[in-house]
Coordinates of N, CA, C and O in Angstrom, one line a residue:
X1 N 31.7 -24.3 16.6 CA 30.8 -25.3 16.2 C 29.5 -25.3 17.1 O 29.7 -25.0 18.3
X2 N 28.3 -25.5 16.6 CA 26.9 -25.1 17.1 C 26.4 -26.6 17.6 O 25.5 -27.1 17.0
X3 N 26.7 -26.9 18.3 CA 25.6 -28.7 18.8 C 24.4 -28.2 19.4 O 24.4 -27.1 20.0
X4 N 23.3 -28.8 19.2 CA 22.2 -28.6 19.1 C 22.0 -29.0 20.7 O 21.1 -28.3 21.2
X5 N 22.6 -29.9 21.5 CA 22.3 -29.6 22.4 C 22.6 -28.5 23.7 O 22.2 -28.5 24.8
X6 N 23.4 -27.9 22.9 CA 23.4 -26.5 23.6 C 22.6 -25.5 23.7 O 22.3 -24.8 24.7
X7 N 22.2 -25.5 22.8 CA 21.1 -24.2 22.2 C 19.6 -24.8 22.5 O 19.0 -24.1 23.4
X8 N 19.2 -25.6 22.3 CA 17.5 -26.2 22.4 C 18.3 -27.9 23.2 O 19.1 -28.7 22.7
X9 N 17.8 -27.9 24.9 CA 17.9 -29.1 25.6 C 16.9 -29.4 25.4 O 16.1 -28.6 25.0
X10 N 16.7 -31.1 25.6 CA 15.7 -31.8 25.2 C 16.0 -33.4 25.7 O 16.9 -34.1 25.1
X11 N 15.4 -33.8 26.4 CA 15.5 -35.0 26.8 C 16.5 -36.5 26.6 O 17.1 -37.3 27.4
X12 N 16.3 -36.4 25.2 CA 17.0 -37.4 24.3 C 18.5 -37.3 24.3 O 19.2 -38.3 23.8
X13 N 19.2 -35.8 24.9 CA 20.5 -35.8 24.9 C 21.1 -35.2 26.3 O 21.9 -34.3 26.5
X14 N 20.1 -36.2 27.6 CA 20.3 -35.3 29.4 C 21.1 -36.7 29.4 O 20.9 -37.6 28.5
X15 N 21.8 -36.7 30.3 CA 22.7 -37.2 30.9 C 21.9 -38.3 31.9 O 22.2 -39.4 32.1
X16 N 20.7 -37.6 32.3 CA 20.1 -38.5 33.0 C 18.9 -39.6 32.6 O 18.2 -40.4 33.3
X17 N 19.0 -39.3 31.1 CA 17.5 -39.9 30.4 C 18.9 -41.6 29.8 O 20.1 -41.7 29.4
X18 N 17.9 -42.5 30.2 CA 18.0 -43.6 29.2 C 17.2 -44.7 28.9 O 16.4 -45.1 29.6
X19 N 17.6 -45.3 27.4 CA 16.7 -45.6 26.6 C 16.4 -47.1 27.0 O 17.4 -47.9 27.2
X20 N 15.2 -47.5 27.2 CA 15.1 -48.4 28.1 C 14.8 -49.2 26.6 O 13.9 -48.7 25.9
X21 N 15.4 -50.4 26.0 CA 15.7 -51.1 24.8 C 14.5 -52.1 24.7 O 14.1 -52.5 23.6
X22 N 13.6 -52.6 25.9 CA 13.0 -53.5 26.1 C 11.2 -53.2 25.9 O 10.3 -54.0 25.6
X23 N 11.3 -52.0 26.2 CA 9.8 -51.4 26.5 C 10.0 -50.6 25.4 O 8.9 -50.4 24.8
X24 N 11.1 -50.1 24.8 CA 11.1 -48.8 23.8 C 10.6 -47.8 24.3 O 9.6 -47.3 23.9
X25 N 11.4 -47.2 25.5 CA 10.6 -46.1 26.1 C 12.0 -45.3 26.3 O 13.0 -45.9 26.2
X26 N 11.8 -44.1 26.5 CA 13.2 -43.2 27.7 C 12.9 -42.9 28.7 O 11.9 -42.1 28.8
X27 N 13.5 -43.2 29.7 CA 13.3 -43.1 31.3 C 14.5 -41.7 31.7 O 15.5 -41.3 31.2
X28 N 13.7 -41.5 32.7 CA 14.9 -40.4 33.6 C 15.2 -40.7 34.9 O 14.3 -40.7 35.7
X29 N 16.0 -40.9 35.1 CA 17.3 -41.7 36.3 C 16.8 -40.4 37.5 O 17.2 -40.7 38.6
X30 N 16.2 -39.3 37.5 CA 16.2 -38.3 38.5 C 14.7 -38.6 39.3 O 14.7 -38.9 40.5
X31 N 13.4 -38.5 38.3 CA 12.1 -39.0 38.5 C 11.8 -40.5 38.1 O 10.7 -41.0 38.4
X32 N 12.6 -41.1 37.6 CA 12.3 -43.0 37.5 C 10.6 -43.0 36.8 O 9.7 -43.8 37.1
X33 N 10.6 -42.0 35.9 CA 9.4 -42.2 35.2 C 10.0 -42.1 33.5 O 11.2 -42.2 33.2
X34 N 8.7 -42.0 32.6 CA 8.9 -42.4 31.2 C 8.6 -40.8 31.2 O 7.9 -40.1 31.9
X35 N 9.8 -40.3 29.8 CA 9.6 -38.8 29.6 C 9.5 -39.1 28.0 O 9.6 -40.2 27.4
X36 N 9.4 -37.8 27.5 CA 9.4 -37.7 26.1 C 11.3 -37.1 25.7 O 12.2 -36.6 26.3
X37 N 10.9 -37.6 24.5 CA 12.5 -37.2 23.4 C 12.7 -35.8 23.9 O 13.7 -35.4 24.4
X38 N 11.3 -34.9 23.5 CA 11.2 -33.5 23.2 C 11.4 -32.9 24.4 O 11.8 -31.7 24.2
X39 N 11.3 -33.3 25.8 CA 10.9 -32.3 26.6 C 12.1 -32.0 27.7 O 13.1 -32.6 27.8
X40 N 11.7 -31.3 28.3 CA 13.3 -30.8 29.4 C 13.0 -30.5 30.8 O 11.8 -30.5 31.2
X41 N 13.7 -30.3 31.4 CA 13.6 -29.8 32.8 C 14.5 -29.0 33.1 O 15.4 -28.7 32.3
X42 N 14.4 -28.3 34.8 CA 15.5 -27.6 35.3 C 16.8 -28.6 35.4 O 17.8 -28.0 35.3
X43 N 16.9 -29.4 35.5 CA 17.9 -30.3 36.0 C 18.7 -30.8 34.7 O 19.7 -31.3 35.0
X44 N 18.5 -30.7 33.6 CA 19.2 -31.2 32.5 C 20.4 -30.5 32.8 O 20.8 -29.4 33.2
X45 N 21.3 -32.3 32.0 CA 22.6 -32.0 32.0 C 23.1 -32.9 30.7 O 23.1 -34.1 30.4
X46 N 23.7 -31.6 29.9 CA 24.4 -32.1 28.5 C 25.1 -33.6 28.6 O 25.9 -33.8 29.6
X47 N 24.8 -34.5 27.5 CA 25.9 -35.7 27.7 C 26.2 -35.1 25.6 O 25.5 -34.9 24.6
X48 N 27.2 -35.0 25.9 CA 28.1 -35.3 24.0 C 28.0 -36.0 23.5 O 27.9 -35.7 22.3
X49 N 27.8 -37.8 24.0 CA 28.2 -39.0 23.7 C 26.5 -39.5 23.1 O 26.2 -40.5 22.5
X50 N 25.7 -38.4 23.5 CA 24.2 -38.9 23.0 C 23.7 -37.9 22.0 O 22.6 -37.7 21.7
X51 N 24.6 -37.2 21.5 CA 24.1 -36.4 20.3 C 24.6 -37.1 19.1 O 25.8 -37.4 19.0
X52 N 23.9 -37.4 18.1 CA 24.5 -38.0 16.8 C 23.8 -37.6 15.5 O 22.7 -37.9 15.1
X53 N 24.8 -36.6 15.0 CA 24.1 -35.9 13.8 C 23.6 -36.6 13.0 O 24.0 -37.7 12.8
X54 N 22.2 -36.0 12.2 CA 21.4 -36.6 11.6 C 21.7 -36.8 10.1 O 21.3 -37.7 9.4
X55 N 22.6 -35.7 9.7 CA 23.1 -35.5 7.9 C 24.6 -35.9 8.0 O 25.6 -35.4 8.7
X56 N 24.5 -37.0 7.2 CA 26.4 -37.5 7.1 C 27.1 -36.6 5.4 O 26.5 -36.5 4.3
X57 N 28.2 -36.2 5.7 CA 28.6 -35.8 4.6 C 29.0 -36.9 3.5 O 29.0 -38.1 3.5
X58 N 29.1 -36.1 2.8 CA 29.3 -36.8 1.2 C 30.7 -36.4 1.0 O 30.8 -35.4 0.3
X59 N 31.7 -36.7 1.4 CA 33.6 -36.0 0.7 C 33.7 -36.2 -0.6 O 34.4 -35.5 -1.2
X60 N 33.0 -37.5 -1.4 CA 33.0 -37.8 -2.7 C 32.9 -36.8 -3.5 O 33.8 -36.5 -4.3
X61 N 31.9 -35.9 -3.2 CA 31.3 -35.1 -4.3 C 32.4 -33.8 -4.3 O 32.5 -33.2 -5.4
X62 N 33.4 -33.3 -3.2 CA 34.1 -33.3 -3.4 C 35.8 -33.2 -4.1 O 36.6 -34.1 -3.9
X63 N 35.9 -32.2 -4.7 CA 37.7 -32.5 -5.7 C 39.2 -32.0 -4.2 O 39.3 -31.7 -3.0
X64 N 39.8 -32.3 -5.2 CA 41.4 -32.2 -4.2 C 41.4 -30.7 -4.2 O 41.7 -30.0 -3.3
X65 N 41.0 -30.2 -5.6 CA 41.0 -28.4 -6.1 C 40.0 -27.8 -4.9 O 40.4 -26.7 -4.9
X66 N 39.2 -28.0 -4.1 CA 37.8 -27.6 -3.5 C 38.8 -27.1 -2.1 O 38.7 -26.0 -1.6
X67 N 39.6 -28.1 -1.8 CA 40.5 -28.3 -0.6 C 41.6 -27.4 -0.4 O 42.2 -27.4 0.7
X68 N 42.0 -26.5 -1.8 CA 43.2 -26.1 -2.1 C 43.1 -24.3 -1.8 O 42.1 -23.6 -1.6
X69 N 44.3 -23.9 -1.7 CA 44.2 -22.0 -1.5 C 44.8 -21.6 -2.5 O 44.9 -20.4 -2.7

């Protein structure tokens, strides 16, 4: 399985960035400044729990036959 934040790091999914709800900003817990979604550093560290795929499947579309060998 490919997670995107393995391949291209990027702010929005470091361990150390969070989303500060009140300002609508993302902060980084390392420099205590405001960073962007996009951008990265040496210090990035994968969190899992902040990745959330953007395309939800459809299983509807879907038969039991699609499923079958």
């Amino acid at each position: 399985m490919r997670i995107k934040g393995t391949t291209k790091p990027c702010c929005a999914l470091c361990a150390y960035a969070h989303f500060e709800k009140k300002d609508e900003q993302l902060l980084c817990m390392l420099t205590n400044e405001e960073t962007d979604k996009d951008f990265t550093c040496k210090k990035f560290k994968y969190d899992i729990y902040k990745y959330h795929p953007s395309k939800k499947v459809n299983f509807e579309k879907f038969s039991k036959e699609d499923f079958e060998l």
